[in-house]
Amino acid sequence: QVQLVESGGGLVQAGGSLRLSCAASGRTFSNYAMGWFRQAPGKERDFVAAINWNGYSTYYADSVKGRFTISRDNNKNTVYLQMNSLKPEDTAVYYCAARTSGWGHVRNAYEYWGQGTQVTVSS
């Protein structure tokens, strides 16, 4: 089992940047593929970005492609989400998640979730 704790959220103006971090503890971090998801009020939890176990493969939702970058440091047991050119529609609670089998965008395939961090983008 792995425990996940997100940090780095906050309030930012449109066009600004934030970097989210997700620290993992428990089992060997490199055993897990990681993903970021987000949930706006009254909406479902949507896929944002995913990264495989060694960081060589990444995948993004169309809505964030070219603006967000997912990365990981297995020595620090941490996955990151660099968010640039933020828009008001990026406002949501952002969650990191871990899965032991495969990798990708399917929410239900992720077994472990953090508590989330709020990102608010003002216009």
PDB file of C-alpha atoms in Angstrom:
ATOM      1  CA  GLN A   1       0.000   0.000   0.000  1.00  0.00           C
ATOM      2  CA  VAL A   2       1.122   3.562  -0.667  1.00  0.00           C
ATOM      3  CA  GLN A   3       0.089   6.819   0.982  1.00  0.00           C
ATOM      4  CA  LEU A   4      -0.113   9.971  -1.124  1.00  0.00           C
ATOM      5  CA  VAL A   5      -0.014  13.598   0.014  1.00  0.00           C
ATOM      6  CA  GLU A   6      -0.485  16.475  -2.414  1.00  0.00           C
ATOM      7  CA  SER A   7       0.807  20.011  -1.924  1.00  0.00           C
ATOM      8  CA  GLY A   8       1.394  23.181  -3.897  1.00  0.00           C
ATOM      9  CA  GLY A   9      -2.135  24.288  -4.614  1.00  0.00           C
ATOM     10  CA  GLY A  10      -3.310  27.838  -4.148  1.00  0.00           C
ATOM     11  CA  LEU A  11      -4.807  30.940  -5.730  1.00  0.00           C
ATOM     12  CA  VAL A  12      -3.246  32.258  -8.926  1.00  0.00           C
ATOM     13  CA  GLN A  13      -4.254  34.722 -11.614  1.00  0.00           C
ATOM     14  CA  ALA A  14      -5.060  33.570 -15.110  1.00  0.00           C
ATOM     15  CA  GLY A  15      -1.877  33.100 -17.104  1.00  0.00           C
ATOM     16  CA  GLY A  16       0.106  32.209 -14.015  1.00  0.00           C
ATOM     17  CA  SER A  17       1.814  29.001 -12.975  1.00  0.00           C
ATOM     18  CA  LEU A  18       1.730  26.527 -10.122  1.00  0.00           C
ATOM     19  CA  ARG A  19       3.661  23.374  -9.382  1.00  0.00           C
ATOM     20  CA  LEU A  20       1.895  20.588  -7.567  1.00  0.00           C
ATOM     21  CA  SER A  21       3.773  17.881  -5.721  1.00  0.00           C
ATOM     22  CA  CYS A  22       2.614  14.484  -4.543  1.00  0.00           C
ATOM     23  CA  ALA A  23       4.777  12.735  -1.968  1.00  0.00           C
ATOM     24  CA  ALA A  24       4.425   8.985  -1.636  1.00  0.00           C
ATOM     25  CA  SER A  25       5.268   6.783   1.309  1.00  0.00           C
ATOM     26  CA  GLY A  26       4.917   3.106   1.966  1.00  0.00           C
ATOM     27  CA  ARG A  27       5.784   0.659  -0.772  1.00  0.00           C
ATOM     28  CA  THR A  28       8.485   1.188  -3.396  1.00  0.00           C
ATOM     29  CA  PHE A  29       7.453   4.247  -5.376  1.00  0.00           C
ATOM     30  CA  SER A  30       8.837   2.989  -8.682  1.00  0.00           C
ATOM     31  CA  ASN A  31       6.373   0.091  -8.523  1.00  0.00           C
ATOM     32  CA  TYR A  32       3.573   2.524  -9.331  1.00  0.00           C
ATOM     33  CA  ALA A  33       2.406   4.404 -12.347  1.00  0.00           C
ATOM     34  CA  MET A  34       1.056   7.780 -11.314  1.00  0.00           C
ATOM     35  CA  GLY A  35      -1.671  10.101 -12.450  1.00  0.00           C
ATOM     36  CA  TRP A  36      -3.196  13.480 -11.746  1.00  0.00           C
ATOM     37  CA  PHE A  37      -6.930  14.045 -11.792  1.00  0.00           C
ATOM     38  CA  ARG A  38      -9.089  17.043 -10.966  1.00  0.00           C
ATOM     39  CA  GLN A  39     -12.607  17.663  -9.802  1.00  0.00           C
ATOM     40  CA  ALA A  40     -14.486  20.923 -10.103  1.00  0.00           C
ATOM     41  CA  PRO A  41     -17.600  21.581  -7.977  1.00  0.00           C
ATOM     42  CA  GLY A  42     -20.559  19.600  -9.235  1.00  0.00           C
ATOM     43  CA  LYS A  43     -18.492  17.726 -11.811  1.00  0.00           C
ATOM     44  CA  GLU A  44     -16.895  14.324 -12.107  1.00  0.00           C
ATOM     45  CA  ARG A  45     -13.268  13.667 -11.336  1.00  0.00           C
ATOM     46  CA  ASP A  46     -11.465  13.996 -14.667  1.00  0.00           C
ATOM     47  CA  PHE A  47      -8.127  12.767 -15.902  1.00  0.00           C
ATOM     48  CA  VAL A  48      -5.360  15.365 -16.276  1.00  0.00           C
ATOM     49  CA  ALA A  49      -2.044  13.567 -16.811  1.00  0.00           C
ATOM     50  CA  ALA A  50      -0.335  10.219 -16.314  1.00  0.00           C
ATOM     51  CA  ILE A  51       3.231   8.953 -16.151  1.00  0.00           C
ATOM     52  CA  ASN A  52       4.594   5.444 -16.223  1.00  0.00           C
ATOM     53  CA  TRP A  53       6.830   3.937 -13.568  1.00  0.00           C
ATOM     54  CA  ASN A  54      10.155   5.247 -14.886  1.00  0.00           C
ATOM     55  CA  GLY A  55       8.927   8.574 -16.235  1.00  0.00           C
ATOM     56  CA  TYR A  56       9.705   7.764 -19.860  1.00  0.00           C
ATOM     57  CA  SER A  57       6.081   7.819 -20.970  1.00  0.00           C
ATOM     58  CA  THR A  58       3.492  10.492 -20.317  1.00  0.00           C
ATOM     59  CA  TYR A  59      -0.051  11.175 -21.442  1.00  0.00           C
ATOM     60  CA  TYR A  60      -2.239  14.269 -21.144  1.00  0.00           C
ATOM     61  CA  ALA A  61      -5.839  15.290 -21.423  1.00  0.00           C
ATOM     62  CA  ASP A  62      -6.392  17.448 -24.483  1.00  0.00           C
ATOM     63  CA  SER A  63      -7.485  20.345 -22.279  1.00  0.00           C
ATOM     64  CA  VAL A  64      -4.046  20.638 -20.652  1.00  0.00           C
ATOM     65  CA  LYS A  65      -1.732  19.436 -23.404  1.00  0.00           C
ATOM     66  CA  GLY A  66       1.038  21.954 -24.026  1.00  0.00           C
ATOM     67  CA  ARG A  67       0.379  23.765 -20.726  1.00  0.00           C
ATOM     68  CA  PHE A  68       0.890  21.080 -18.043  1.00  0.00           C
ATOM     69  CA  THR A  69       3.851  18.777 -17.534  1.00  0.00           C
ATOM     70  CA  ILE A  70       3.904  15.671 -15.366  1.00  0.00           C
ATOM     71  CA  SER A  71       7.199  14.348 -14.060  1.00  0.00           C
ATOM     72  CA  ARG A  72       8.494  12.135 -11.282  1.00  0.00           C
ATOM     73  CA  ASP A  73      11.586  11.687  -9.160  1.00  0.00           C
ATOM     74  CA  ASN A  74      11.775   8.113  -7.933  1.00  0.00           C
ATOM     75  CA  ASN A  75      14.666   8.981  -5.627  1.00  0.00           C
ATOM     76  CA  LYS A  76      12.413  11.465  -3.831  1.00  0.00           C
ATOM     77  CA  ASN A  77       9.228   9.374  -4.070  1.00  0.00           C
ATOM     78  CA  THR A  78       7.469  12.345  -5.613  1.00  0.00           C
ATOM     79  CA  VAL A  79       5.415  13.097  -8.701  1.00  0.00           C
ATOM     80  CA  TYR A  80       4.949  16.650  -9.947  1.00  0.00           C
ATOM     81  CA  LEU A  81       2.495  18.567 -12.078  1.00  0.00           C
ATOM     82  CA  GLN A  82       3.857  21.791 -13.527  1.00  0.00           C
ATOM     83  CA  MET A  83       0.924  23.946 -14.601  1.00  0.00           C
ATOM     84  CA  ASN A  84       1.547  26.943 -16.856  1.00  0.00           C
ATOM     85  CA  SER A  85      -0.756  29.376 -18.636  1.00  0.00           C
ATOM     86  CA  LEU A  86      -3.479  28.614 -16.131  1.00  0.00           C
ATOM     87  CA  LYS A  87      -7.078  29.380 -17.011  1.00  0.00           C
ATOM     88  CA  PRO A  88     -10.134  29.903 -14.786  1.00  0.00           C
ATOM     89  CA  GLU A  89     -11.494  26.588 -16.068  1.00  0.00           C
ATOM     90  CA  ASP A  90      -8.500  24.843 -14.475  1.00  0.00           C
ATOM     91  CA  THR A  91      -9.998  25.645 -11.070  1.00  0.00           C
ATOM     92  CA  ALA A  92     -10.564  22.365  -9.225  1.00  0.00           C
ATOM     93  CA  VAL A  93      -9.325  20.098  -6.486  1.00  0.00           C
ATOM     94  CA  TYR A  94      -6.348  18.209  -7.883  1.00  0.00           C
ATOM     95  CA  TYR A  95      -5.690  14.630  -6.841  1.00  0.00           C
ATOM     96  CA  CYS A  96      -2.730  12.391  -7.415  1.00  0.00           C
ATOM     97  CA  ALA A  97      -3.268   8.677  -7.742  1.00  0.00           C
ATOM     98  CA  ALA A  98      -1.212   5.491  -8.004  1.00  0.00           C
ATOM     99  CA  ARG A  99      -1.736   2.185  -9.754  1.00  0.00           C
ATOM    100  CA  THR A 100       0.265  -1.017  -9.748  1.00  0.00           C
ATOM    101  CA  SER A 101      -0.767  -2.402 -13.125  1.00  0.00           C
ATOM    102  CA  GLY A 102      -0.314  -0.614 -16.425  1.00  0.00           C
ATOM    103  CA  TRP A 103      -0.672   3.133 -16.722  1.00  0.00           C
ATOM    104  CA  GLY A 104      -2.965   5.637 -18.402  1.00  0.00           C
ATOM    105  CA  HIS A 105      -6.082   7.747 -18.095  1.00  0.00           C
ATOM    106  CA  VAL A 106      -8.680   5.365 -16.722  1.00  0.00           C
ATOM    107  CA  ARG A 107      -9.753   6.670 -13.330  1.00  0.00           C
ATOM    108  CA  ASN A 108     -11.067   3.382 -11.959  1.00  0.00           C
ATOM    109  CA  ALA A 109      -7.724   1.657 -12.636  1.00  0.00           C
ATOM    110  CA  TYR A 110      -6.047   3.740  -9.944  1.00  0.00           C
ATOM    111  CA  GLU A 111      -5.982   2.032  -6.570  1.00  0.00           C
ATOM    112  CA  TYR A 112      -4.628   4.734  -4.257  1.00  0.00           C
ATOM    113  CA  TRP A 113      -5.583   8.384  -3.948  1.00  0.00           C
ATOM    114  CA  GLY A 114      -4.415  11.439  -2.088  1.00  0.00           C
ATOM    115  CA  GLN A 115      -6.681  13.887  -0.292  1.00  0.00           C
ATOM    116  CA  GLY A 116      -6.370  16.564  -2.950  1.00  0.00           C
ATOM    117  CA  THR A 117      -5.146  20.141  -3.139  1.00  0.00           C
ATOM    118  CA  GLN A 118      -7.236  23.117  -4.215  1.00  0.00           C
ATOM    119  CA  VAL A 119      -6.220  25.142  -7.244  1.00  0.00           C
ATOM    120  CA  THR A 120      -8.125  28.354  -7.911  1.00  0.00           C
ATOM    121  CA  VAL A 121      -7.458  30.466 -10.981  1.00  0.00           C
ATOM    122  CA  SER A 122      -8.925  33.963 -10.966  1.00  0.00           C
ATOM    123  CA  SER A 123      -9.787  35.840 -14.135  1.00  0.00           C
TER     124      SER A 123
END
